[in-house]
Short mmCIF file of C-alpha atoms and ligand atoms in Angstrom, two decimals:
data_model
loop_
_atom_site.label_atom_id
_atom_site.label_comp_id
_atom_site.label_asym_id
_atom_site.label_seq_id
_atom_site.Cartn_x
_atom_site.Cartn_y
_atom_site.Cartn_z
CA MET A 1 189.26 207.64 156.76
CA SER A 2 190.30 206.62 153.30
CA SER A 3 188.10 204.26 151.39
CA LYS A 4 190.66 203.81 148.63
CA LYS A 5 191.25 200.21 147.79
CA LEU A 6 194.85 199.05 147.93
CA GLN A 7 196.24 198.44 144.49
CA TYR A 8 197.37 195.01 143.47
CA GLU A 9 201.01 194.47 142.65
CA ARG A 10 202.28 191.14 141.38
CA PRO A 11 204.55 189.68 144.08
CA VAL A 12 208.22 188.98 143.36
CA ILE A 13 210.85 187.23 145.38
CA GLN A 14 213.90 189.44 145.66
CA LYS A 15 216.89 189.48 147.95
CA LEU A 16 216.87 192.35 150.41
CA ASN A 17 219.96 193.39 152.35
CA VAL A 18 219.80 193.80 156.10
CA GLY A 19 222.36 195.99 157.81
CA LEU A 20 225.19 194.82 155.57
CA MET A 21 228.46 196.65 155.42
CA ASN A 22 230.13 197.52 152.17
CA LYS A 23 233.87 197.57 151.53
CA PHE A 24 234.21 200.89 153.31
CA GLY A 25 232.29 199.96 156.44
CA THR A 26 228.87 201.37 157.15
CA ARG A 27 226.75 202.58 154.30
CA THR A 28 226.35 206.28 154.74
CA GLU A 29 223.85 206.49 151.90
CA TYR A 30 221.28 204.97 154.20
CA THR A 31 221.03 207.97 156.48
CA PRO A 32 217.92 209.93 155.59
CA LEU A 33 218.41 213.62 154.88
CA THR A 34 215.21 215.20 156.15
CA HIS A 35 216.42 218.80 156.53
CA ILE A 36 218.82 221.18 154.78
CA ASP A 37 220.08 224.00 157.00
CA GLY A 38 217.02 223.68 159.21
CA ASN A 39 214.49 223.54 156.36
CA SER A 40 212.44 220.39 155.97
CA VAL A 41 212.83 218.81 152.53
CA ARG A 42 209.10 218.02 152.52
CA ASP A 43 208.19 221.65 153.25
CA LEU A 44 210.60 223.00 150.65
CA LEU A 45 209.08 220.74 147.98
CA GLY A 46 205.57 221.65 149.12
CA LYS A 47 206.33 225.35 148.88
CA PHE A 48 208.44 225.52 145.71
CA GLY A 49 207.39 222.39 143.81
CA SER A 50 209.26 219.21 142.88
CA PRO A 51 211.95 218.83 141.66
CA LEU A 52 213.87 221.70 143.25
CA PHE A 53 217.48 222.86 143.37
CA VAL A 54 218.59 224.15 146.77
CA ILE A 55 221.79 226.03 147.51
CA SER A 56 223.11 226.28 151.03
CA GLU A 57 224.69 229.71 151.41
CA ARG A 58 226.23 228.54 154.67
CA THR A 59 228.09 225.72 152.91
CA LEU A 60 229.06 227.99 150.01
CA ARG A 61 230.67 230.57 152.30
CA ARG A 62 232.24 227.97 154.58
CA THR A 63 233.82 226.22 151.59
CA PHE A 64 235.09 229.50 150.16
CA ARG A 65 236.67 230.50 153.47
CA GLU A 66 238.31 227.11 153.81
CA ALA A 67 239.89 227.44 150.36
CA ASN A 68 240.88 231.07 150.88
CA ARG A 69 242.48 230.24 154.20
CA ALA A 70 244.42 227.31 152.73
CA PHE A 71 246.11 229.69 150.27
CA LYS A 72 246.38 232.83 152.42
CA THR A 73 248.17 230.99 155.21
CA ARG A 74 250.81 229.87 152.70
CA TYR A 75 251.21 232.82 150.34
CA PRO A 76 251.12 236.58 150.94
CA LYS A 77 249.06 237.73 147.92
CA VAL A 78 246.03 235.63 146.96
CA GLN A 79 242.98 236.51 144.88
CA PHE A 80 240.08 234.24 143.93
CA ALA A 81 238.03 234.92 140.79
CA TRP A 82 234.64 233.19 140.57
CA SER A 83 234.32 230.95 137.50
CA TYR A 84 230.95 232.07 136.12
CA LYS A 85 230.35 229.03 133.92
CA THR A 86 230.44 226.73 136.96
CA ASN A 87 227.30 228.38 138.34
CA TYR A 88 226.22 231.81 137.11
CA MET A 89 223.05 232.29 139.10
CA ASN A 90 223.47 235.93 140.11
CA ALA A 91 222.79 235.11 143.78
CA VAL A 92 225.64 232.58 143.72
CA CYS A 93 228.03 234.95 141.92
CA ASN A 94 227.24 237.79 144.31
CA ALA A 95 227.74 235.61 147.39
CA PHE A 96 231.26 234.90 146.06
CA HIS A 97 231.78 238.59 145.21
CA GLN A 98 230.74 239.47 148.78
CA GLU A 99 233.45 237.07 149.94
CA GLY A 100 235.94 239.08 147.86
CA SER A 101 236.09 237.09 144.62
CA TRP A 102 236.67 238.78 141.30
CA ALA A 103 234.91 237.39 138.20
CA GLU A 104 236.32 234.91 135.68
CA VAL A 105 234.30 234.68 132.47
CA VAL A 106 234.67 232.69 129.25
CA SER A 107 232.18 234.41 126.94
CA GLY A 108 230.67 237.78 126.10
CA PHE A 109 227.41 236.72 127.73
CA GLU A 110 229.19 235.94 131.00
CA TYR A 111 231.22 239.16 130.71
CA GLU A 112 228.00 241.18 130.53
CA LYS A 113 226.56 239.23 133.44
CA ALA A 114 229.58 240.10 135.60
CA LEU A 115 229.33 243.80 134.69
CA ASN A 116 225.59 243.73 135.44
CA ASN A 117 226.32 242.22 138.83
CA GLY A 118 228.46 245.28 139.54
CA VAL A 119 231.94 243.78 139.21
CA PRO A 120 234.36 246.59 138.19
CA GLY A 121 235.81 245.98 134.72
CA ASN A 122 239.37 245.80 136.03
CA LYS A 123 238.38 242.87 138.28
CA ILE A 124 237.03 240.74 135.44
CA ILE A 125 239.24 238.09 133.85
CA PHE A 126 238.16 237.40 130.28
CA ASN A 127 239.10 233.85 129.20
CA GLY A 128 238.00 231.66 126.32
CA PRO A 129 238.83 231.04 122.67
CA ASP A 130 235.97 233.05 121.15
CA LYS A 131 235.96 236.72 122.05
CA THR A 132 234.40 238.90 119.36
CA GLU A 133 235.88 242.20 118.24
CA ALA A 134 233.10 244.11 120.01
CA GLU A 135 233.66 242.15 123.21
CA LEU A 136 237.41 242.76 123.08
CA LYS A 137 236.81 246.49 122.54
CA ALA A 138 234.60 246.58 125.64
CA ALA A 139 237.15 244.61 127.67
CA ILE A 140 239.93 247.02 126.60
CA ALA A 141 237.80 250.07 127.46
CA ASN A 142 237.00 248.57 130.89
CA ASN A 143 240.64 247.66 131.69
CA SER A 144 239.71 244.00 132.09
CA MET A 145 242.35 241.28 132.10
CA ILE A 146 242.22 239.65 128.67
CA HIS A 147 243.69 236.16 128.57
CA ILE A 148 244.85 235.49 125.02
CA ASP A 149 244.11 232.01 123.67
CA HIS A 150 245.66 232.05 120.18
CA LEU A 151 247.71 234.18 117.79
CA ASP A 152 244.71 235.42 115.78
CA GLU A 153 243.38 236.94 118.96
CA LEU A 154 246.77 238.43 119.80
CA TYR A 155 246.92 240.16 116.39
CA LEU A 156 243.34 241.42 116.70
CA ILE A 157 244.04 242.93 120.12
CA LYS A 158 247.17 244.57 118.72
CA GLU A 159 245.06 246.12 115.95
CA LEU A 160 242.39 247.31 118.38
CA ALA A 161 245.09 248.74 120.66
CA MET A 162 246.35 250.95 117.84
CA GLU A 163 242.90 252.57 117.53
CA SER A 164 242.41 252.89 121.29
CA ASN A 165 243.90 255.28 123.81
CA LYS A 166 243.95 252.43 126.33
CA LYS A 167 246.75 249.91 126.67
CA PRO A 168 245.11 246.47 126.79
CA ARG A 169 246.02 244.49 129.92
CA VAL A 170 246.71 241.03 128.60
CA ALA A 171 247.93 237.67 129.81
CA ILE A 172 248.54 234.50 127.85
CA ARG A 173 247.04 231.14 128.59
CA VAL A 174 249.78 228.54 128.70
CA ASN A 175 249.24 224.81 128.28
CA MET A 176 251.88 222.34 129.33
CA ASP A 177 252.84 218.84 130.27
CA THR A 178 252.04 218.40 133.97
CA GLY A 179 252.26 214.64 134.00
CA VAL A 180 248.48 214.26 133.64
CA TYR A 181 247.20 212.79 130.38
CA PRO A 182 245.51 213.36 128.04
CA MET A 183 247.13 216.78 128.10
CA TRP A 184 244.85 219.81 127.82
CA ASP A 185 246.60 221.46 124.89
CA ARG A 186 243.75 222.88 122.86
CA PHE A 187 243.64 226.14 124.81
CA GLY A 188 246.43 228.68 124.89
CA PHE A 189 250.07 228.41 123.91
CA ASN A 190 252.27 225.42 124.57
CA TYR A 191 255.14 225.71 127.04
CA GLU A 192 257.38 222.87 125.88
CA ASN A 193 257.44 223.61 122.16
CA GLY A 194 258.13 227.34 122.48
CA GLN A 195 254.71 228.71 121.46
CA ALA A 196 254.34 230.41 124.82
CA TRP A 197 257.67 232.22 124.43
CA ASP A 198 256.77 233.24 120.91
CA ALA A 199 253.53 234.83 122.17
CA ILE A 200 255.37 236.51 125.06
CA ASN A 201 257.96 238.01 122.70
CA LYS A 202 255.25 239.26 120.36
CA ILE A 203 253.55 241.04 123.26
CA MET A 204 256.70 242.36 124.95
CA LEU A 205 258.11 243.80 121.73
CA ASN A 206 254.93 245.76 121.15
CA ASP A 207 254.45 248.84 123.28
CA LYS A 208 250.70 248.93 122.71
CA MET A 209 249.94 246.05 125.08
CA GLU A 210 250.85 245.34 128.67
CA LEU A 211 251.60 241.77 129.70
CA VAL A 212 250.12 241.68 133.19
CA GLY A 213 249.96 237.96 133.88
CA LEU A 214 250.47 234.33 132.99
CA HIS A 215 247.60 231.86 133.10
CA ALA A 216 247.10 228.10 133.10
CA HIS A 217 244.00 225.96 133.60
CA ILE A 218 245.36 222.47 133.41
CA GLY A 219 242.20 220.39 133.58
CA THR A 220 239.04 219.78 135.52
CA PHE A 221 238.29 217.46 138.42
CA MET A 222 242.03 217.08 138.95
CA LEU A 223 243.01 214.60 141.62
CA THR A 224 246.76 215.25 141.63
CA PRO A 225 248.04 218.31 143.51
CA SER A 226 251.56 217.70 142.16
CA ALA A 227 250.36 218.57 138.63
CA TYR A 228 249.58 222.08 139.92
CA GLY A 229 253.01 222.30 141.48
CA MET A 230 254.56 221.52 138.13
CA ALA A 231 252.35 224.06 136.33
CA ALA A 232 253.17 226.72 138.91
CA SER A 233 256.90 226.05 138.44
CA LYS A 234 256.63 226.40 134.68
CA LEU A 235 254.68 229.67 134.87
CA SER A 236 257.12 230.99 137.50
CA HIS A 237 259.99 230.09 135.22
CA LEU A 238 258.42 232.07 132.37
CA ALA A 239 257.86 235.05 134.66
CA LEU A 240 261.49 235.00 135.84
CA GLU A 241 262.79 234.72 132.27
CA ILE A 242 260.60 237.68 131.23
CA LYS A 243 262.14 239.68 134.06
CA LYS A 244 265.64 238.68 132.96
CA LYS A 245 265.10 239.45 129.29
CA TYR A 246 262.80 242.50 129.44
CA LYS A 247 263.39 243.84 132.97
CA LYS A 248 259.65 243.78 133.55
CA SER A 249 257.68 241.88 136.17
CA VAL A 250 254.36 240.21 135.48
CA GLN A 251 251.80 241.21 138.12
CA TYR A 252 250.14 237.84 138.56
CA ILE A 253 250.23 234.12 138.03
CA ASP A 254 246.76 232.65 137.52
CA MET A 255 246.55 228.93 138.26
CA GLY A 256 243.01 228.51 136.87
CA GLY A 257 240.56 226.05 138.40
CA GLY A 258 240.00 222.33 138.23
CA PHE A 259 240.35 221.15 141.82
CA ALA A 260 238.20 218.04 142.28
CA SER A 261 235.09 218.35 144.43
CA LYS A 262 234.06 215.57 146.84
CA ASN A 263 231.90 213.82 144.26
CA THR A 264 232.61 210.21 143.28
CA LEU A 265 233.62 209.66 139.68
CA LYS A 266 231.94 206.71 137.98
CA GLY A 267 234.14 203.64 138.13
CA SER A 268 236.22 205.04 140.98
CA TYR A 269 237.11 202.54 143.68
CA LEU A 270 237.22 205.13 146.43
CA GLN A 271 234.39 207.48 147.35
CA GLY A 272 235.09 211.09 146.37
CA ILE A 273 235.20 212.10 150.00
CA ASP A 274 238.29 209.87 150.38
CA ALA A 275 239.80 210.27 146.90
CA SER A 276 239.72 214.05 146.43
CA PRO A 277 242.66 216.06 147.79
CA THR A 278 241.96 218.86 150.27
CA PHE A 279 242.41 222.58 149.54
CA ASP A 280 245.46 222.44 151.80
CA GLN A 281 247.11 219.86 149.55
CA PHE A 282 246.50 221.88 146.37
CA ALA A 283 247.61 225.09 148.11
CA GLU A 284 250.77 223.48 149.47
CA SER A 285 251.79 222.26 146.04
CA ILE A 286 251.12 225.57 144.25
CA CYS A 287 252.46 227.97 146.90
CA THR A 288 255.64 225.98 147.53
CA SER A 289 256.44 226.01 143.81
CA ILE A 290 256.04 229.77 143.45
CA LEU A 291 257.75 230.67 146.73
CA ASN A 292 260.77 228.54 145.84
CA ALA A 293 261.00 229.61 142.19
CA GLY A 294 263.43 232.45 142.88
CA PHE A 295 261.32 235.63 142.93
CA THR A 296 262.56 238.56 144.99
CA ASP A 297 260.21 239.92 147.66
CA THR A 298 259.07 242.79 145.53
CA ASP A 299 258.57 240.67 142.43
CA LEU A 300 256.47 237.98 144.05
CA PRO A 301 253.40 237.81 141.78
CA LEU A 302 249.80 237.93 142.93
CA LEU A 303 248.42 234.38 142.93
CA ILE A 304 245.00 234.17 141.26
CA LEU A 305 242.75 231.10 141.52
CA GLU A 306 239.71 230.44 139.36
CA THR A 307 238.42 227.51 141.36
CA GLY A 308 234.86 226.58 140.36
CA ARG A 309 233.40 223.18 141.14
CA ALA A 310 235.30 222.57 144.37
CA LEU A 311 233.76 225.76 145.83
CA ILE A 312 230.11 225.23 144.90
CA ASP A 313 229.44 221.52 144.33
CA GLU A 314 228.80 220.63 147.95
CA ALA A 315 226.50 223.61 148.53
CA GLY A 316 224.02 222.37 145.90
CA TYR A 317 221.24 219.79 146.38
CA LEU A 318 218.58 218.49 144.04
CA LEU A 319 215.34 217.50 145.75
CA GLY A 320 212.86 215.26 144.00
CA THR A 321 210.00 212.83 144.28
CA VAL A 322 209.45 209.18 143.39
CA VAL A 323 207.04 208.81 140.47
CA SER A 324 206.81 205.05 140.40
CA ASN A 325 208.51 201.70 140.88
CA LYS A 326 208.68 198.84 138.44
CA ARG A 327 210.48 195.56 137.91
CA LEU A 328 212.86 195.26 134.98
CA SER A 329 212.77 192.06 132.96
CA ASP A 330 215.64 190.64 135.01
CA GLY A 331 213.79 191.31 138.27
CA ARG A 332 215.77 194.35 139.31
CA ARG A 333 213.96 197.15 141.03
CA ALA A 334 213.64 200.32 138.98
CA THR A 335 212.62 203.54 140.62
CA ILE A 336 211.47 206.44 138.45
CA LEU A 337 212.13 209.93 139.78
CA ASP A 338 210.68 213.24 138.67
CA PHE A 339 214.05 214.68 137.56
CA GLY A 340 216.14 213.51 134.64
CA VAL A 341 219.62 213.83 133.21
CA ASN A 342 218.57 217.01 131.40
CA ILE A 343 218.71 218.88 134.71
CA LEU A 344 221.34 216.65 136.30
CA PHE A 345 224.02 216.62 133.64
CA THR A 346 226.71 215.57 136.08
CA SER A 347 225.05 212.15 136.52
CA PHE A 348 226.84 211.21 133.28
CA TRP A 349 230.19 211.20 135.09
CA TYR A 350 229.43 211.03 138.81
CA ASP A 351 227.80 208.42 141.00
CA HIS A 352 225.98 211.07 142.95
CA LYS A 353 225.19 210.33 146.55
CA ILE A 354 221.41 210.09 146.88
CA SER A 355 219.59 209.99 150.21
CA PRO A 356 215.98 209.22 151.03
CA ALA A 357 214.36 212.26 152.66
CA GLN A 358 212.29 210.30 155.17
CA GLU A 359 212.81 207.57 157.76
CA PHE A 360 212.73 204.02 156.45
CA SER A 361 213.08 200.40 157.47
CA GLN A 362 216.42 198.68 157.82
CA TYR A 363 215.93 196.79 154.55
CA THR A 364 217.68 197.81 151.38
CA GLU A 365 217.60 196.65 147.79
CA ASP A 366 219.76 197.27 144.76
CA ALA A 367 217.95 199.48 142.29
CA VAL A 368 218.29 201.47 139.10
CA LEU A 369 217.22 205.10 139.29
CA TYR A 370 215.60 206.53 136.17
CA GLY A 371 214.46 210.02 135.33
CA PRO A 372 211.10 210.86 133.72
CA LEU A 373 212.33 211.54 130.18
CA CYS A 374 211.17 209.34 127.33
CA MET A 375 214.76 208.48 126.54
CA ASN A 376 216.80 205.40 127.24
CA ILE A 377 219.81 207.42 128.40
CA ASP A 378 217.84 208.97 131.24
CA VAL A 379 219.57 207.06 134.03
CA ILE A 380 220.41 208.89 137.25
CA ARG A 381 222.22 205.90 138.85
CA GLU A 382 222.80 202.53 137.15
CA ASN A 383 223.08 200.80 140.47
CA ILE A 384 222.40 202.06 143.95
CA THR A 385 221.55 200.37 147.22
CA LEU A 386 218.63 202.14 148.83
CA PRO A 387 215.70 201.30 151.06
CA PRO A 388 212.75 200.55 148.77
CA LEU A 389 211.13 203.90 148.04
CA LYS A 390 207.46 204.29 147.21
CA ARG A 391 205.48 206.71 145.13
CA ASP A 392 205.56 210.27 146.57
CA ASP A 393 208.60 209.56 148.75
CA HIS A 394 211.29 212.21 148.45
CA VAL A 395 214.99 211.92 147.68
CA VAL A 396 217.91 214.32 147.92
CA VAL A 397 220.85 214.28 145.49
CA HIS A 398 224.02 215.67 147.07
CA SER A 399 226.76 217.88 145.64
CA VAL A 400 225.10 219.15 142.46
CA GLY A 401 226.09 222.83 142.76
CA ALA A 402 228.64 222.82 139.92
CA TYR A 403 227.69 222.90 136.23
CA ASN A 404 224.13 221.54 136.51
CA MET A 405 222.50 224.98 136.72
CA THR A 406 224.46 226.19 133.68
CA GLN A 407 224.47 223.08 131.49
CA TRP A 408 220.86 222.05 132.10
CA MET A 409 218.58 221.58 129.14
CA GLN A 410 214.95 222.42 128.80
CA PHE A 411 213.51 219.21 127.36
CA ILE A 412 209.84 218.13 127.42
CA ALA A 413 209.30 219.71 130.81
CA LEU A 414 209.96 222.99 132.58
CA ARG A 415 213.13 223.51 134.52
CA PRO A 416 212.69 223.68 138.29
CA ALA A 417 213.08 226.59 140.67
CA ILE A 418 216.32 227.27 142.54
CA VAL A 419 216.18 228.29 146.17
CA MET A 420 219.00 229.64 148.32
CA ILE A 421 218.92 229.08 152.07
CA ASP A 422 220.68 231.95 153.82
CA LYS A 423 222.86 231.64 156.91
CA ASP A 424 219.86 232.16 159.20
CA GLY A 425 217.92 229.36 157.52
CA ASN A 426 215.54 231.55 155.50
CA SER A 427 214.77 230.33 151.97
CA HIS A 428 214.93 232.75 149.03
CA ILE A 429 213.89 231.92 145.50
CA ILE A 430 216.83 232.82 143.21
CA ARG A 431 215.42 231.46 139.95
CA LYS A 432 211.75 230.90 139.34
CA ARG A 433 210.37 227.67 138.02
CA GLU A 434 209.95 228.05 134.26
CA THR A 435 206.49 228.52 132.82
CA LEU A 436 205.05 227.88 129.37
CA ASP A 437 205.12 231.66 128.90
CA SER A 438 208.76 232.05 129.91
CA ILE A 439 209.77 229.33 127.45
CA GLU A 440 207.60 230.56 124.58
CA LYS A 441 208.45 234.22 125.05
CA ASP A 442 211.25 234.01 122.47
CA GLU A 443 209.31 231.98 119.95
CA VAL A 444 207.83 233.66 116.91
CA LEU A 445 204.94 232.04 115.07
CA PRO A 446 204.57 233.30 111.48
CA LYS A 447 201.06 234.65 110.93
CA TYR A 448 200.19 232.19 108.18
CA LEU A 449 200.79 229.27 110.57
CA LYS A 450 198.45 230.57 113.25
CA ASP A 451 195.25 228.85 112.17
CA PHE A 452 194.37 225.31 111.27
CA LYS A 453 191.34 223.12 111.11
CA LEU A 454 191.43 219.50 112.21
C1 PLP B 1 235.93 226.10 133.68
C2 PLP B 1 237.07 226.95 134.03
C3 PLP B 1 237.43 227.17 135.38
C4 PLP B 1 236.74 226.48 136.53
O1 PLP B 1 237.02 225.11 136.51
P1 PLP B 1 236.53 224.13 137.67
O2 PLP B 1 236.89 222.77 137.16
O3 PLP B 1 235.06 224.30 137.82
O4 PLP B 1 237.27 224.50 138.91
C5 PLP B 1 238.48 228.03 135.62
N1 PLP B 1 239.17 228.63 134.61
C6 PLP B 1 238.86 228.43 133.32
C7 PLP B 1 239.65 229.10 132.26
C8 PLP B 1 237.81 227.58 132.97
O5 PLP B 1 237.52 227.35 131.69
#
């Protein structure tokens, strides 16, 4: 029996919604999510602490197979390469490697991570504008695919090739007009103005390098499959012209990543689940373009995909706990959660779906969801209709698998643990909750600052 006195809260009169429909029919956000792959949210939080990131390995593998199938049923030679920066937890990377993915990295740090995970050097694609001389040397020695971003890099590789007994395997990144604006033209060489051809000629006329592929990554969270069709046509055209002029075939065309996940962009009229194209639509657009470009059977290039967010977003959840409720000056309900924008970066551009993790009444109220940071920008959702939640209730944020676990910031609190639930429903910790020690391990306090008297 509890003898605790109920706390007083000043009453307010506020409109509650009862069983209303929104413009899309029933409000799916009102379904509680009490379990993830058979694990109770309450138990997970009890065991690993709150907040907590959870990755469903079942969803990860199912999504990968769906994407792989969409391409393999349409094109004879398909290879996925996991985009490390989208989520480089080793457990996540290795699950994709077990599914057959190569590695796609954009920095020396990620390159080392891929090697450490056991990916053979010749199955690592090295992208990005800033590869150091030492990193390029390692990539050449390991026969990795080096995707050249600019002429300075091209000249440096040429120089390194002269000192090496290995012939660097290079590709160029090509940017182009695909009908989607603003155009992504800061990476790679432009197609329309001839930069791409200039780079190709400089590589082909030099016998120290081998041009193995052509690469494009036309944007991120792309909602238009036809843009990929156009990009695939332009890369195919380059490949066919190279064949005509130099009698050499490029081995692959790499279409990059950027397929939208099922998240809902802020300000979007439609929910992401309705607005985002399927893998089949992207695959149809890309494969049709390449198949109809005019390659002979034997010259048909390998099709590489570096899909990131669309493969991992849905597999990720963020579990958390209500800290408190308050009324804003205009009477709106504000609910404060124990996770902030520092660990949920994607809340800046998505209206994440958020579900209560326990049963609730049929009443709902519009609310603002805040994080716990002492910062005005710490808003998880500006406006959401939820059943009124109380202190210690739990919530689940959906589709957070992409970018949050790589872009998160340690700020005034320790970053949470990450747990993976395997296909049999067992939970495995894949990144421990940070501790004061783990954060301070890299700090150095000069001796003379050790002591003070107050
Ligand atoms: C970030 C990135 C990807 C993955 O992009 P998504 O939008 O996550 O699919 C693929 N390729 C390159 C070169 C990238 O920079």
